[in-house]
Amino acid sequence: VNCGAIPENLMESELFGHTKGAFTSADRARKGLFVQADHGTIFLDEIGELPLAMQTKLLHVIEAKEVRALGSEQSRRIDVRIAAATNRDLPAMVAQGRFREDLFFRLSMFQIPMPPLRERRSDLPALIKHLLTRRLQSSGAAKLEIDAEAEELLVAFDWPVNVRQLENVLHRAAILADG
C-alpha cells in the first residue's frame, strides 16, 4: 500500500473497508486492505506520508488487533503483520509533531536499515543488470546490454534519488540507444 498515493479522504475506506451506503458513492460493501491481509502481511510503503488522523487509527488497529469498516457498528478481529518503509526521517518527524511517537515505536520494533546506493556501490552492477532485464521483458526488446565504461559511470554516480533515479536513467538510455 503506497500511503502517499491514496487521497486522504479515501484512506480509511481503503485500509479498513466500508459498508454499503457508508458514504455517497459506497454502492456496495468493500473489504479494506487490512482485512484482505488477514493472516498475512501488509506492507505500508511511504508510511511517513500518513496523515496524523490516520496514524491514530492505525495505532488503534495495531493495539486492538481489530478494524471497523466505515459505516459498520461492529469490529472485526485481524491477525496482520505490518511491514513499513519510508524515505522520511521519522525520528525528526516525531520531534516536530508530524508523526506519532507511539506509532513510530510500534512500527520500529524491528528495523532493517537500507543504506543509499552511494554506500553500496558493489550492488550496482547486479541491480543494473536486473533493471535492464526487467526493462527488456516489459518492452519486448531483443537484447539490452550496457558497456563497461557506461557501467563504471553509473557506479561512480551518487544517486541522490536512489533506485528510482537509476531505473529512470536506464529506461531513458534504453529508449535512446542505437540498435
PDB file of C-alpha atoms in Angstrom:
ATOM      1  CA  VAL A   1       0.000   0.000   0.000  1.00  0.00           C
ATOM      2  CA  ASN A   2       1.539   3.292  -1.047  1.00  0.00           C
ATOM      3  CA  CYS A   3       0.345   5.602   1.737  1.00  0.00           C
ATOM      4  CA  GLY A   4       1.336   8.662  -0.250  1.00  0.00           C
ATOM      5  CA  ALA A   5      -0.758   7.694  -3.272  1.00  0.00           C
ATOM      6  CA  ILE A   6      -4.130   7.299  -1.546  1.00  0.00           C
ATOM      7  CA  PRO A   7      -6.123  10.532  -1.210  1.00  0.00           C
ATOM      8  CA  GLU A   8      -6.629  11.450   2.442  1.00  0.00           C
ATOM      9  CA  ASN A   9     -10.433  11.309   2.137  1.00  0.00           C
ATOM     10  CA  LEU A  10     -10.265   7.694   0.866  1.00  0.00           C
ATOM     11  CA  MET A  11      -7.533   6.412   3.178  1.00  0.00           C
ATOM     12  CA  GLU A  12      -9.763   4.997   5.915  1.00  0.00           C
ATOM     13  CA  SER A  13     -12.032   3.250   3.427  1.00  0.00           C
ATOM     14  CA  GLU A  14      -9.049   1.760   1.552  1.00  0.00           C
ATOM     15  CA  LEU A  15      -7.324   0.484   4.675  1.00  0.00           C
ATOM     16  CA  PHE A  16     -10.298  -0.591   6.779  1.00  0.00           C
ATOM     17  CA  GLY A  17     -13.160  -1.014   4.287  1.00  0.00           C
ATOM     18  CA  HIS A  18     -16.692   0.336   4.229  1.00  0.00           C
ATOM     19  CA  THR A  19     -20.285  -0.827   4.255  1.00  0.00           C
ATOM     20  CA  LYS A  20     -22.805  -0.192   1.523  1.00  0.00           C
ATOM     21  CA  GLY A  21     -24.182   3.306   1.991  1.00  0.00           C
ATOM     22  CA  ALA A  22     -21.386   4.444   4.336  1.00  0.00           C
ATOM     23  CA  PHE A  23     -20.891   7.478   2.103  1.00  0.00           C
ATOM     24  CA  THR A  24     -22.413   8.843  -1.101  1.00  0.00           C
ATOM     25  CA  SER A  25     -20.591   6.661  -3.631  1.00  0.00           C
ATOM     26  CA  ALA A  26     -20.487   3.491  -1.491  1.00  0.00           C
ATOM     27  CA  ASP A  27     -22.855   1.437  -3.651  1.00  0.00           C
ATOM     28  CA  ARG A  28     -21.505  -1.839  -2.233  1.00  0.00           C
ATOM     29  CA  ALA A  29     -19.551  -3.066   0.769  1.00  0.00           C
ATOM     30  CA  ARG A  30     -15.798  -3.288   0.361  1.00  0.00           C
ATOM     31  CA  LYS A  31     -13.215  -5.171   2.390  1.00  0.00           C
ATOM     32  CA  GLY A  32     -10.322  -2.994   3.428  1.00  0.00           C
ATOM     33  CA  LEU A  33      -6.706  -3.870   2.778  1.00  0.00           C
ATOM     34  CA  PHE A  34      -6.172  -4.922   6.406  1.00  0.00           C
ATOM     35  CA  VAL A  35      -8.989  -7.470   6.180  1.00  0.00           C
ATOM     36  CA  GLN A  36      -7.628  -8.683   2.845  1.00  0.00           C
ATOM     37  CA  ALA A  37      -4.226  -9.166   4.508  1.00  0.00           C
ATOM     38  CA  ASP A  38      -5.689 -11.117   7.458  1.00  0.00           C
ATOM     39  CA  HIS A  39      -3.307 -13.945   8.477  1.00  0.00           C
ATOM     40  CA  GLY A  40      -0.620 -12.393   6.304  1.00  0.00           C
ATOM     41  CA  THR A  41       1.482  -9.273   5.923  1.00  0.00           C
ATOM     42  CA  ILE A  42       0.538  -5.792   4.813  1.00  0.00           C
ATOM     43  CA  PHE A  43       3.326  -3.559   3.507  1.00  0.00           C
ATOM     44  CA  LEU A  44       2.766   0.139   4.162  1.00  0.00           C
ATOM     45  CA  ASP A  45       5.102   1.979   1.817  1.00  0.00           C
ATOM     46  CA  GLU A  46       5.786   5.676   2.406  1.00  0.00           C
ATOM     47  CA  ILE A  47       4.386   5.452   5.952  1.00  0.00           C
ATOM     48  CA  GLY A  48       5.812   8.920   6.609  1.00  0.00           C
ATOM     49  CA  GLU A  49       3.117  10.331   4.297  1.00  0.00           C
ATOM     50  CA  LEU A  50       0.277   9.041   6.503  1.00  0.00           C
ATOM     51  CA  PRO A  51      -1.835  11.933   7.865  1.00  0.00           C
ATOM     52  CA  LEU A  52      -1.894  12.321  11.660  1.00  0.00           C
ATOM     53  CA  ALA A  53      -5.579  11.364  11.895  1.00  0.00           C
ATOM     54  CA  MET A  54      -4.862   8.084  10.104  1.00  0.00           C
ATOM     55  CA  GLN A  55      -1.822   7.476  12.284  1.00  0.00           C
ATOM     56  CA  THR A  56      -4.150   7.478  15.295  1.00  0.00           C
ATOM     57  CA  LYS A  57      -6.495   4.981  13.631  1.00  0.00           C
ATOM     58  CA  LEU A  58      -3.592   2.774  12.517  1.00  0.00           C
ATOM     59  CA  LEU A  59      -2.217   2.749  16.057  1.00  0.00           C
ATOM     60  CA  HIS A  60      -5.616   1.588  17.319  1.00  0.00           C
ATOM     61  CA  VAL A  61      -5.665  -1.239  14.746  1.00  0.00           C
ATOM     62  CA  ILE A  62      -2.187  -2.341  15.815  1.00  0.00           C
ATOM     63  CA  GLU A  63      -3.026  -2.273  19.516  1.00  0.00           C
ATOM     64  CA  ALA A  64      -6.565  -3.701  19.379  1.00  0.00           C
ATOM     65  CA  LYS A  65      -5.870  -6.135  16.511  1.00  0.00           C
ATOM     66  CA  GLU A  66      -9.218  -5.240  15.011  1.00  0.00           C
ATOM     67  CA  VAL A  67     -10.663  -2.994  12.323  1.00  0.00           C
ATOM     68  CA  ARG A  68     -14.046  -1.411  11.881  1.00  0.00           C
ATOM     69  CA  ALA A  69     -15.242  -0.684   8.371  1.00  0.00           C
ATOM     70  CA  LEU A  70     -16.673   2.768   7.744  1.00  0.00           C
ATOM     71  CA  GLY A  71     -20.396   2.681   8.429  1.00  0.00           C
ATOM     72  CA  SER A  72     -20.211  -0.521  10.449  1.00  0.00           C
ATOM     73  CA  GLU A  73     -21.161  -0.900  14.089  1.00  0.00           C
ATOM     74  CA  GLN A  74     -19.007  -3.991  14.544  1.00  0.00           C
ATOM     75  CA  SER A  75     -15.280  -4.504  14.607  1.00  0.00           C
ATOM     76  CA  ARG A  76     -13.521  -7.470  13.065  1.00  0.00           C
ATOM     77  CA  ARG A  77     -10.503  -9.194  14.633  1.00  0.00           C
ATOM     78  CA  ILE A  78      -7.486  -9.417  12.373  1.00  0.00           C
ATOM     79  CA  ASP A  79      -4.093 -11.067  12.558  1.00  0.00           C
ATOM     80  CA  VAL A  80      -1.813  -8.990  10.355  1.00  0.00           C
ATOM     81  CA  ARG A  81       1.923  -8.468  10.374  1.00  0.00           C
ATOM     82  CA  ILE A  82       2.843  -4.931   9.341  1.00  0.00           C
ATOM     83  CA  ALA A  83       5.948  -4.014   7.386  1.00  0.00           C
ATOM     84  CA  ALA A  84       6.511  -0.341   6.696  1.00  0.00           C
ATOM     85  CA  ALA A  85       9.017   1.729   4.740  1.00  0.00           C
ATOM     86  CA  THR A  86       9.752   5.379   4.223  1.00  0.00           C
ATOM     87  CA  ASN A  87      12.420   7.662   2.900  1.00  0.00           C
ATOM     88  CA  ARG A  88      11.497  10.215   5.569  1.00  0.00           C
ATOM     89  CA  ASP A  89      13.381  10.813   8.809  1.00  0.00           C
ATOM     90  CA  LEU A  90      10.657   9.563  11.165  1.00  0.00           C
ATOM     91  CA  PRO A  91      12.508  10.439  14.414  1.00  0.00           C
ATOM     92  CA  ALA A  92      12.768  14.044  13.159  1.00  0.00           C
ATOM     93  CA  MET A  93       9.072  13.991  12.214  1.00  0.00           C
ATOM     94  CA  VAL A  94       8.254  12.722  15.725  1.00  0.00           C
ATOM     95  CA  ALA A  95      10.272  15.595  17.219  1.00  0.00           C
ATOM     96  CA  GLN A  96       8.361  18.055  15.003  1.00  0.00           C
ATOM     97  CA  GLY A  97       4.979  16.570  15.971  1.00  0.00           C
ATOM     98  CA  ARG A  98       4.282  15.346  12.418  1.00  0.00           C
ATOM     99  CA  PHE A  99       4.448  11.623  13.244  1.00  0.00           C
ATOM    100  CA  ARG A 100       3.058   9.967  16.369  1.00  0.00           C
ATOM    101  CA  GLU A 101       5.793   8.798  18.698  1.00  0.00           C
ATOM    102  CA  ASP A 102       3.787   5.807  19.947  1.00  0.00           C
ATOM    103  CA  LEU A 103       3.124   4.657  16.373  1.00  0.00           C
ATOM    104  CA  PHE A 104       6.794   5.121  15.499  1.00  0.00           C
ATOM    105  CA  PHE A 105       7.822   2.850  18.377  1.00  0.00           C
ATOM    106  CA  ARG A 106       5.225   0.248  17.403  1.00  0.00           C
ATOM    107  CA  LEU A 107       6.411   0.201  13.803  1.00  0.00           C
ATOM    108  CA  SER A 108      10.133   0.371  14.545  1.00  0.00           C
ATOM    109  CA  MET A 109      10.237  -2.707  16.739  1.00  0.00           C
ATOM    110  CA  PHE A 110      12.498  -4.388  14.169  1.00  0.00           C
ATOM    111  CA  GLN A 111      14.265  -2.107  11.719  1.00  0.00           C
ATOM    112  CA  ILE A 112      16.111  -3.038   8.566  1.00  0.00           C
ATOM    113  CA  PRO A 113      18.206  -0.042   7.593  1.00  0.00           C
ATOM    114  CA  MET A 114      18.626   0.316   3.841  1.00  0.00           C
ATOM    115  CA  PRO A 115      21.708   2.355   3.036  1.00  0.00           C
ATOM    116  CA  PRO A 116      21.591   4.555  -0.067  1.00  0.00           C
ATOM    117  CA  LEU A 117      23.116   3.280  -3.303  1.00  0.00           C
ATOM    118  CA  ARG A 118      26.163   5.511  -2.865  1.00  0.00           C
ATOM    119  CA  GLU A 119      27.031   3.453   0.241  1.00  0.00           C
ATOM    120  CA  ARG A 120      26.695   0.108  -1.548  1.00  0.00           C
ATOM    121  CA  ARG A 121      28.255   0.657  -4.927  1.00  0.00           C
ATOM    122  CA  SER A 122      29.208  -3.016  -5.188  1.00  0.00           C
ATOM    123  CA  ASP A 123      25.474  -3.812  -5.541  1.00  0.00           C
ATOM    124  CA  LEU A 124      25.080  -1.548  -8.564  1.00  0.00           C
ATOM    125  CA  PRO A 125      26.256  -3.902 -11.374  1.00  0.00           C
ATOM    126  CA  ALA A 126      23.766  -6.596 -10.296  1.00  0.00           C
ATOM    127  CA  LEU A 127      21.000  -4.013  -9.836  1.00  0.00           C
ATOM    128  CA  ILE A 128      21.710  -2.508 -13.260  1.00  0.00           C
ATOM    129  CA  LYS A 129      21.536  -5.960 -14.847  1.00  0.00           C
ATOM    130  CA  HIS A 130      18.252  -6.691 -13.045  1.00  0.00           C
ATOM    131  CA  LEU A 131      16.685  -3.389 -14.080  1.00  0.00           C
ATOM    132  CA  LEU A 132      17.776  -3.858 -17.698  1.00  0.00           C
ATOM    133  CA  THR A 133      16.354  -7.406 -17.723  1.00  0.00           C
ATOM    134  CA  ARG A 134      13.055  -6.118 -16.316  1.00  0.00           C
ATOM    135  CA  ARG A 135      13.010  -3.331 -18.915  1.00  0.00           C
ATOM    136  CA  LEU A 136      13.762  -5.891 -21.638  1.00  0.00           C
ATOM    137  CA  GLN A 137      10.856  -8.080 -20.543  1.00  0.00           C
ATOM    138  CA  SER A 138       8.400  -5.184 -20.394  1.00  0.00           C
ATOM    139  CA  SER A 139       9.405  -3.713 -23.759  1.00  0.00           C
ATOM    140  CA  GLY A 140       9.803  -6.915 -25.751  1.00  0.00           C
ATOM    141  CA  ALA A 141      13.227  -5.784 -26.971  1.00  0.00           C
ATOM    142  CA  ALA A 142      15.560  -8.481 -28.238  1.00  0.00           C
ATOM    143  CA  LYS A 143      18.558  -7.502 -26.137  1.00  0.00           C
ATOM    144  CA  LEU A 144      19.620  -4.805 -23.673  1.00  0.00           C
ATOM    145  CA  GLU A 145      23.208  -4.580 -22.515  1.00  0.00           C
ATOM    146  CA  ILE A 146      25.413  -1.904 -21.029  1.00  0.00           C
ATOM    147  CA  ASP A 147      29.047  -1.434 -21.923  1.00  0.00           C
ATOM    148  CA  ALA A 148      31.733  -1.441 -19.221  1.00  0.00           C
ATOM    149  CA  GLU A 149      32.501   2.288 -19.487  1.00  0.00           C
ATOM    150  CA  ALA A 150      28.853   3.270 -19.037  1.00  0.00           C
ATOM    151  CA  GLU A 151      28.502   0.877 -16.107  1.00  0.00           C
ATOM    152  CA  GLU A 152      31.566   2.439 -14.458  1.00  0.00           C
ATOM    153  CA  LEU A 153      29.987   5.890 -14.800  1.00  0.00           C
ATOM    154  CA  LEU A 154      26.752   4.635 -13.232  1.00  0.00           C
ATOM    155  CA  VAL A 155      28.618   3.010 -10.339  1.00  0.00           C
ATOM    156  CA  ALA A 156      30.590   6.223  -9.705  1.00  0.00           C
ATOM    157  CA  PHE A 157      27.468   8.422  -9.516  1.00  0.00           C
ATOM    158  CA  ASP A 158      25.975   9.198  -6.052  1.00  0.00           C
ATOM    159  CA  TRP A 159      22.290   8.521  -6.952  1.00  0.00           C
ATOM    160  CA  PRO A 160      20.652  11.040  -4.595  1.00  0.00           C
ATOM    161  CA  VAL A 161      17.160   9.808  -5.523  1.00  0.00           C
ATOM    162  CA  ASN A 162      18.317   6.171  -5.265  1.00  0.00           C
ATOM    163  CA  VAL A 163      16.891   3.223  -7.212  1.00  0.00           C
ATOM    164  CA  ARG A 164      14.032   5.107  -8.902  1.00  0.00           C
ATOM    165  CA  GLN A 165      16.523   7.562 -10.361  1.00  0.00           C
ATOM    166  CA  LEU A 166      18.774   4.754 -11.601  1.00  0.00           C
ATOM    167  CA  GLU A 167      15.789   2.993 -13.126  1.00  0.00           C
ATOM    168  CA  ASN A 168      14.697   6.167 -14.944  1.00  0.00           C
ATOM    169  CA  VAL A 169      18.209   6.763 -16.297  1.00  0.00           C
ATOM    170  CA  LEU A 170      18.390   3.181 -17.611  1.00  0.00           C
ATOM    171  CA  HIS A 171      14.897   3.465 -19.099  1.00  0.00           C
ATOM    172  CA  ARG A 172      15.807   6.664 -20.912  1.00  0.00           C
ATOM    173  CA  ALA A 173      19.106   5.149 -22.104  1.00  0.00           C
ATOM    174  CA  ALA A 174      17.243   2.120 -23.477  1.00  0.00           C
ATOM    175  CA  ILE A 175      14.876   4.400 -25.396  1.00  0.00           C
ATOM    176  CA  LEU A 176      17.700   6.487 -26.840  1.00  0.00           C
ATOM    177  CA  ALA A 177      20.094   3.607 -27.578  1.00  0.00           C
ATOM    178  CA  ASP A 178      21.054   2.839 -31.163  1.00  0.00           C
ATOM    179  CA  GLY A 179      20.102  -0.684 -32.192  1.00  0.00           C
TER     180      GLY A 179
END
